[in-house]
Amino acid sequence: MGSADFILVINLFVAGLLAAAFMTIAIYEVGRVPARWLAFGYVLGMAYFAIELSIPAFADARLPVVVAFAVFLGATIAFNGGLAHKYGVTPPWAPMLFFLAVSSVAVYLVQDLPRQSLTRMMAYQLPYAAMQFTALGIVLSSRQRLGRLDHILMLVLAASAAQFASKPFIAGALGGWGANPQSYVGTSYALVSQSLGTVFGLAVALLALAILVRDVLAEATSKSETDALSRLFNRRGFERHAALAMRDAVRRGVPVALLIADLDYFKSINDSYGHACGDRVIETFAGFLREATAEHHVAGRIGGEEFAIILPGTNLAAARLFAEGARSAFSALPIDGLPVDHRCSASFGVAELAADESFSDLLRRADDALYAAKNAGRDCVRVSTGRGLRQGPVLFNGRG
């Protein structure tokens, strides 16, 4: 067995391992469809390497050569389909499959050209380069927020496309790719070509795998930090994201305020109208918060009927106005299951981050302001203006 044969065998097993890895990812909802297509692409890759290994056994290699080409190009198309599903792009199945058919016919027809013809070699390699550029275009056209791994994947796809396009010239520099298909695996070009294919193919596959794993982990983290009823952050998620937002605001030198809200007389709603109605009250208030807050705000349900919002870039006066608007708007909302004339209300406590203050201190002051609002008769806003809240804070009556 020559060196090129050995690399083909390695590639066969690596493709199998990658197919298994993507099928493992496919058990998770977030990566199911993309991972299945990627796994199918590497199953086709296994078939391609098996056909390549069998070519020397054929007296007339025209048909297996064309089949190997079509199978490998089909593998890149399946890979592109998986990428399209991952990045929220409609897979261009029709043009890709049409390109597969036209390219396969072209490869069949160029079999009659001289073995070392540049046209013949281009007919083999340029379709692969075109599919790699198609994959690059899919990622570039995504409307999703792209991270570092996504940008690295684009660079590797571009480099992979370039290496496919350069292979005819590499073959010429290394003395050609054999007098016939059966002698291809014994050439220096075969060794270089298979090695380049292994490096770029493995790099693309591992990056795609890492991106899917990243998404699965992000989804799992999101679920562990999300309250199922309100679809806001739970206490754990809120505290983590709020602390990050606060640190970012401090780094940028902008104010940051914290607002805590508590639904008034919530226990009596559960007792009088049932827990299902109480759940609808929570869902209504949470939905209102999602609509009222901006993208850079962080909102969470931190207790049974207690909610918190951190407002980066917002000072105390603006946060108080936000709380007053939220209090007034929520008290006017009808709730399914409650009598038509029954309106729910909420009490609010607001505090602005002081210099060198920790998140836990800010949370304590906002919480104390909330208790002051509850003690003042509920359905009002109380604002903390300093750290000495427990020793006699200055509070503003925000009751409408």
XYZ file of C-alpha atoms in Angstrom:
400
model
C 0.000 0.000 0.000
C 1.429 3.354 -1.068
C 1.402 6.582 0.897
C -1.610 7.953 -0.990
C -3.520 4.713 -0.376
C -2.699 4.953 3.311
C -4.029 8.531 3.465
C -7.201 7.434 1.661
C -7.761 4.726 4.284
C -7.196 7.260 7.075
C -9.628 9.653 5.406
C -12.205 6.867 5.160
C -12.093 6.232 8.900
C -11.953 9.932 9.779
C -15.044 10.576 7.636
C -16.808 7.788 9.521
C -15.870 9.278 12.886
C -17.062 12.718 11.781
C -20.365 11.285 10.526
C -20.844 9.626 13.925
C -19.980 12.871 15.724
C -22.523 14.878 13.731
C -25.183 12.209 14.295
C -24.511 12.520 18.023
C -25.095 16.271 17.789
C -28.313 15.537 15.887
C -29.994 14.215 19.041
C -30.172 17.800 20.335
C -33.059 19.890 19.054
C -30.955 22.971 18.365
C -28.645 21.157 15.943
C -30.849 18.383 14.620
C -31.419 19.300 10.962
C -27.968 20.838 10.257
C -26.164 17.941 11.942
C -28.111 15.341 9.971
C -27.152 16.924 6.670
C -23.520 17.266 7.754
C -23.481 13.627 8.880
C -24.932 12.582 5.503
C -22.203 14.585 3.775
C -19.502 12.634 5.598
C -21.230 9.323 4.882
C -20.953 10.274 1.201
C -17.326 11.156 1.902
C -16.756 7.604 3.145
C -18.276 6.269 -0.079
C -15.988 8.525 -2.122
C -12.822 7.299 -0.389
C -13.950 3.677 -0.782
C -14.495 4.202 -4.527
C -11.083 5.898 -4.872
C -9.425 2.891 -3.225
C -11.209 0.508 -5.614
C -10.340 2.317 -8.877
C -7.042 0.424 -9.494
C -9.070 -2.812 -9.662
C -11.029 -1.656 -12.744
C -9.752 -2.277 -16.257
C -11.844 0.619 -17.557
C -11.927 3.308 -14.855
C -14.095 5.834 -16.722
C -17.330 5.030 -14.846
C -15.869 4.714 -11.297
C -13.921 7.955 -11.804
C -17.100 9.837 -12.735
C -19.035 8.183 -9.891
C -16.299 9.095 -7.394
C -16.363 12.693 -8.620
C -20.172 12.896 -8.379
C -20.246 11.336 -4.900
C -17.608 13.716 -3.529
C -19.319 16.736 -5.094
C -22.586 15.453 -3.622
C -20.882 15.314 -0.213
C -19.950 19.005 -0.494
C -23.561 19.809 -1.498
C -24.918 17.959 1.552
C -22.402 19.848 3.700
C -23.626 23.135 2.207
C -27.201 22.134 2.973
C -26.261 21.547 6.592
C -24.524 24.931 6.755
C -27.575 26.635 5.245
C -29.858 25.146 7.900
C -27.385 26.112 10.616
C -27.143 29.752 9.498
C -30.834 30.216 8.729
C -30.384 30.438 4.953
C -32.640 28.705 2.426
C -30.513 25.870 0.968
C -29.946 26.451 -2.783
C -30.776 22.830 -3.583
C -31.957 23.340 -7.167
C -28.882 25.215 -8.454
C -26.495 22.955 -6.532
C -28.064 19.753 -7.869
C -28.168 21.180 -11.388
C -24.490 22.059 -11.009
C -23.813 18.485 -9.844
C -25.460 17.055 -12.960
C -23.700 19.420 -15.379
C -20.302 18.918 -13.720
C -20.651 15.127 -13.751
C -21.467 15.165 -17.461
C -18.487 17.456 -18.083
C -16.141 15.112 -16.196
C -17.463 12.170 -18.238
C -16.869 14.026 -21.507
C -13.319 15.169 -20.664
C -12.255 11.547 -20.191
C -11.325 11.573 -23.884
C -8.920 14.500 -23.456
C -5.212 13.856 -22.790
C -4.614 12.829 -19.188
C -2.428 15.886 -18.433
C -4.769 18.364 -20.167
C -5.349 21.473 -18.051
C -8.984 21.516 -19.180
C -9.448 17.969 -17.951
C -7.904 18.727 -14.556
C -9.907 21.941 -14.222
C -13.127 20.005 -14.905
C -12.342 17.873 -11.845
C -11.238 20.546 -9.402
C -13.157 23.752 -10.153
C -16.580 22.298 -9.197
C -15.185 21.482 -5.744
C -13.852 25.019 -5.446
C -17.243 26.378 -6.519
C -19.013 24.414 -3.770
C -16.572 25.701 -1.160
C -17.217 29.265 -2.313
C -20.953 28.492 -2.128
C -20.482 27.432 1.494
C -18.636 30.684 2.148
C -21.496 32.631 0.572
C -24.026 30.806 2.768
C -22.242 31.854 5.954
C -21.748 35.409 4.685
C -25.452 35.765 3.819
C -26.593 34.685 7.281
C -28.453 37.249 9.357
C -27.349 35.564 12.557
C -24.761 37.198 14.745
C -21.448 35.612 13.759
C -18.801 34.800 16.328
C -15.087 34.141 16.124
C -15.511 30.503 15.103
C -17.852 31.492 12.265
C -15.308 33.954 10.886
C -12.527 31.359 11.136
C -14.754 28.903 9.251
C -15.176 31.448 6.450
C -11.411 31.894 6.181
C -10.816 28.141 6.024
C -13.569 27.701 3.402
C -11.947 30.393 1.251
C -8.534 28.736 1.648
C -10.018 25.330 0.837
C -11.629 26.689 -2.324
C -8.281 28.185 -3.346
C -6.456 24.891 -2.842
C -8.970 23.068 -5.057
C -8.542 25.703 -7.775
C -4.736 25.429 -7.527
C -4.539 21.635 -7.769
C -4.260 21.478 -11.582
C -1.186 23.699 -11.367
C 0.228 21.655 -8.462
C -0.225 18.531 -10.588
C 1.694 20.144 -13.434
C 4.520 21.160 -11.109
C 4.789 17.624 -9.682
C 4.852 15.802 -13.009
C 1.151 15.108 -13.482
C -1.401 12.854 -11.859
C -0.463 9.583 -13.500
C -0.730 8.065 -16.936
C -4.172 6.629 -16.094
C -6.613 6.591 -13.136
C -5.172 3.305 -11.889
C -1.699 4.823 -11.497
C -2.939 8.020 -9.790
C -2.390 6.772 -6.224
C 1.273 6.117 -6.942
C 2.089 9.694 -7.971
C 3.656 12.462 -5.900
C 0.671 14.646 -6.770
C -1.720 12.101 -5.245
C 0.198 12.256 -1.970
C 0.141 16.077 -1.929
C -3.483 16.279 -3.076
C -4.752 13.796 -0.505
C -2.716 15.484 2.234
C -4.117 18.919 1.371
C -7.612 17.488 1.211
C -7.146 15.880 4.622
C -5.890 19.078 6.245
C -8.603 21.357 4.841
C -11.379 18.795 5.071
C -10.575 18.062 8.704
C -10.272 21.762 9.534
C -13.670 22.549 7.998
C -15.286 19.548 9.686
C -13.874 20.305 13.142
C -14.890 23.954 12.887
C -18.440 22.980 11.853
C -18.540 20.475 14.717
C -17.254 23.067 17.200
C -19.860 25.591 16.017
C -22.699 23.092 16.475
C -21.400 22.102 19.920
C -21.168 25.800 20.816
C -24.798 26.275 19.811
C -25.942 23.211 21.758
C -24.121 24.412 24.885
C -25.522 27.929 24.452
C -29.030 26.491 24.142
C -28.538 24.335 27.235
C -27.233 27.335 29.182
C -30.140 29.463 27.991
C -32.664 26.841 29.111
C -31.015 26.537 32.530
C -31.197 30.322 32.952
C -34.729 30.879 31.634
C -37.933 30.806 33.632
C -40.395 28.590 31.776
C -43.545 30.533 32.698
C -42.404 34.094 32.071
C -39.750 33.275 29.421
C -37.525 35.823 31.147
C -34.261 35.013 32.901
C -34.624 33.142 36.174
C -32.755 34.465 39.215
C -29.543 32.675 38.293
C -29.646 33.892 34.702
C -30.623 37.417 35.676
C -27.838 37.829 38.216
C -25.208 36.558 35.777
C -26.324 38.673 32.814
C -27.079 41.731 34.950
C -23.612 41.611 36.500
C -22.072 41.428 33.019
C -24.188 44.361 31.818
C -23.253 46.361 34.901
C -19.532 45.728 34.419
C -19.796 46.755 30.775
C -21.618 49.975 31.718
C -18.962 50.797 34.333
C -16.215 50.141 31.790
C -17.871 52.532 29.330
C -18.484 55.121 32.026
C -22.259 55.246 31.646
C -24.844 55.093 34.459
C -26.737 51.927 35.243
C -29.956 51.552 37.231
C -31.772 48.576 38.713
C -35.527 48.279 38.977
C -37.307 45.648 41.092
C -41.049 45.080 40.750
C -43.449 43.000 42.838
C -47.013 42.130 41.831
C -49.453 43.456 44.443
C -51.809 41.094 46.294
C -50.699 38.185 44.141
C -51.551 35.572 46.777
C -55.140 36.791 46.924
C -55.400 36.372 43.115
C -54.280 32.752 43.415
C -56.641 32.143 46.343
C -59.649 33.834 44.722
C -59.290 32.913 41.056
C -56.922 29.947 41.014
C -53.282 29.364 40.166
C -53.970 29.217 36.425
C -55.221 32.787 36.589
C -52.182 33.734 38.685
C -49.954 32.252 35.990
C -51.684 34.423 33.385
C -50.980 37.497 35.487
C -47.274 36.588 35.552
C -47.283 35.888 31.809
C -48.975 39.213 31.109
C -46.547 41.209 33.217
C -43.551 39.362 31.731
C -44.835 39.950 28.202
C -45.252 43.628 28.985
C -41.651 43.792 30.241
C -40.349 42.102 27.084
C -42.101 44.700 24.942
C -41.131 47.669 27.130
C -37.434 46.874 27.522
C -34.720 47.507 24.966
C -32.335 44.869 23.611
C -29.503 45.948 25.931
C -31.723 45.764 29.034
C -31.747 42.607 31.164
C -35.077 41.454 32.633
C -35.738 38.472 34.859
C -38.236 36.811 37.162
C -36.236 36.530 40.363
C -38.983 35.203 42.643
C -42.554 33.974 42.592
C -44.102 37.339 41.709
C -40.936 39.441 41.822
C -39.185 40.792 38.724
C -35.997 42.775 38.115
C -34.667 44.843 35.229
C -31.201 46.310 34.900
C -31.002 49.387 32.692
C -27.497 50.149 31.361
C -27.057 53.723 30.187
C -29.966 54.901 32.359
C -29.658 57.266 35.307
C -31.896 57.398 38.362
C -34.341 59.968 36.988
C -34.840 58.086 33.717
C -35.200 54.767 35.561
C -37.864 56.284 37.788
C -39.775 57.495 34.723
C -39.488 54.011 33.212
C -40.869 52.480 36.420
C -43.731 55.001 36.565
C -44.637 54.263 32.953
C -44.523 50.519 33.557
C -46.635 50.816 36.711
C -49.271 52.918 34.998
C -49.419 50.826 31.822
C -49.619 47.488 33.618
C -52.403 48.626 35.927
C -54.507 49.368 32.840
C -54.034 45.937 31.230
C -56.940 43.445 31.310
C -56.050 39.910 32.396
C -57.794 36.858 30.948
C -59.719 35.034 33.665
C -60.122 38.049 35.939
C -63.331 40.089 36.156
C -63.548 42.884 33.592
C -63.291 45.558 36.265
C -60.398 43.862 38.085
C -56.984 45.375 37.380
C -53.661 44.175 38.731
C -50.935 46.490 39.973
C -47.261 46.318 40.875
C -44.920 48.109 43.254
C -41.453 49.245 42.150
C -38.127 49.982 43.811
C -35.373 51.777 41.867
C -31.688 52.405 42.570
C -28.756 53.704 40.549
C -25.304 52.178 40.841
C -22.993 54.279 43.027
C -19.227 54.554 42.583
C -17.377 51.408 43.673
C -20.658 49.691 44.571
C -21.091 45.961 44.001
C -24.037 44.380 42.227
C -25.234 42.780 45.463
C -25.252 46.197 47.183
C -27.221 47.707 44.301
C -29.678 44.802 44.469
C -30.107 45.289 48.228
C -30.849 49.008 47.878
C -33.388 48.444 45.096
C -35.005 45.705 47.176
C -35.242 47.993 50.200
C -36.839 50.670 48.019
C -39.364 48.066 46.870
C -40.266 47.239 50.486
C -40.736 50.947 51.117
C -43.175 51.032 48.170
C -45.079 48.053 49.567
C -45.263 49.685 53.012
C -46.496 52.937 51.429
C -49.655 51.263 50.162
C -48.456 49.460 46.989
C -49.002 50.478 43.330
C -46.262 53.093 43.628
C -42.578 53.712 42.915
C -39.915 54.363 45.524
C -36.407 55.499 44.615
C -33.215 55.100 46.619
C -30.834 58.052 46.297
C -27.883 56.772 48.319
C -26.208 53.805 49.959
C -27.559 54.501 53.425
C -30.965 53.064 52.655
C -31.305 51.096 55.863
C -30.337 54.117 57.933
C -33.012 56.421 56.589
C -32.978 56.823 52.781
C -34.348 59.697 50.870
C -37.373 58.353 48.985
C -39.556 59.923 46.347
C -43.239 59.096 46.187
C -43.857 58.013 42.644
C -47.458 57.090 43.121
C -49.635 58.109 40.228
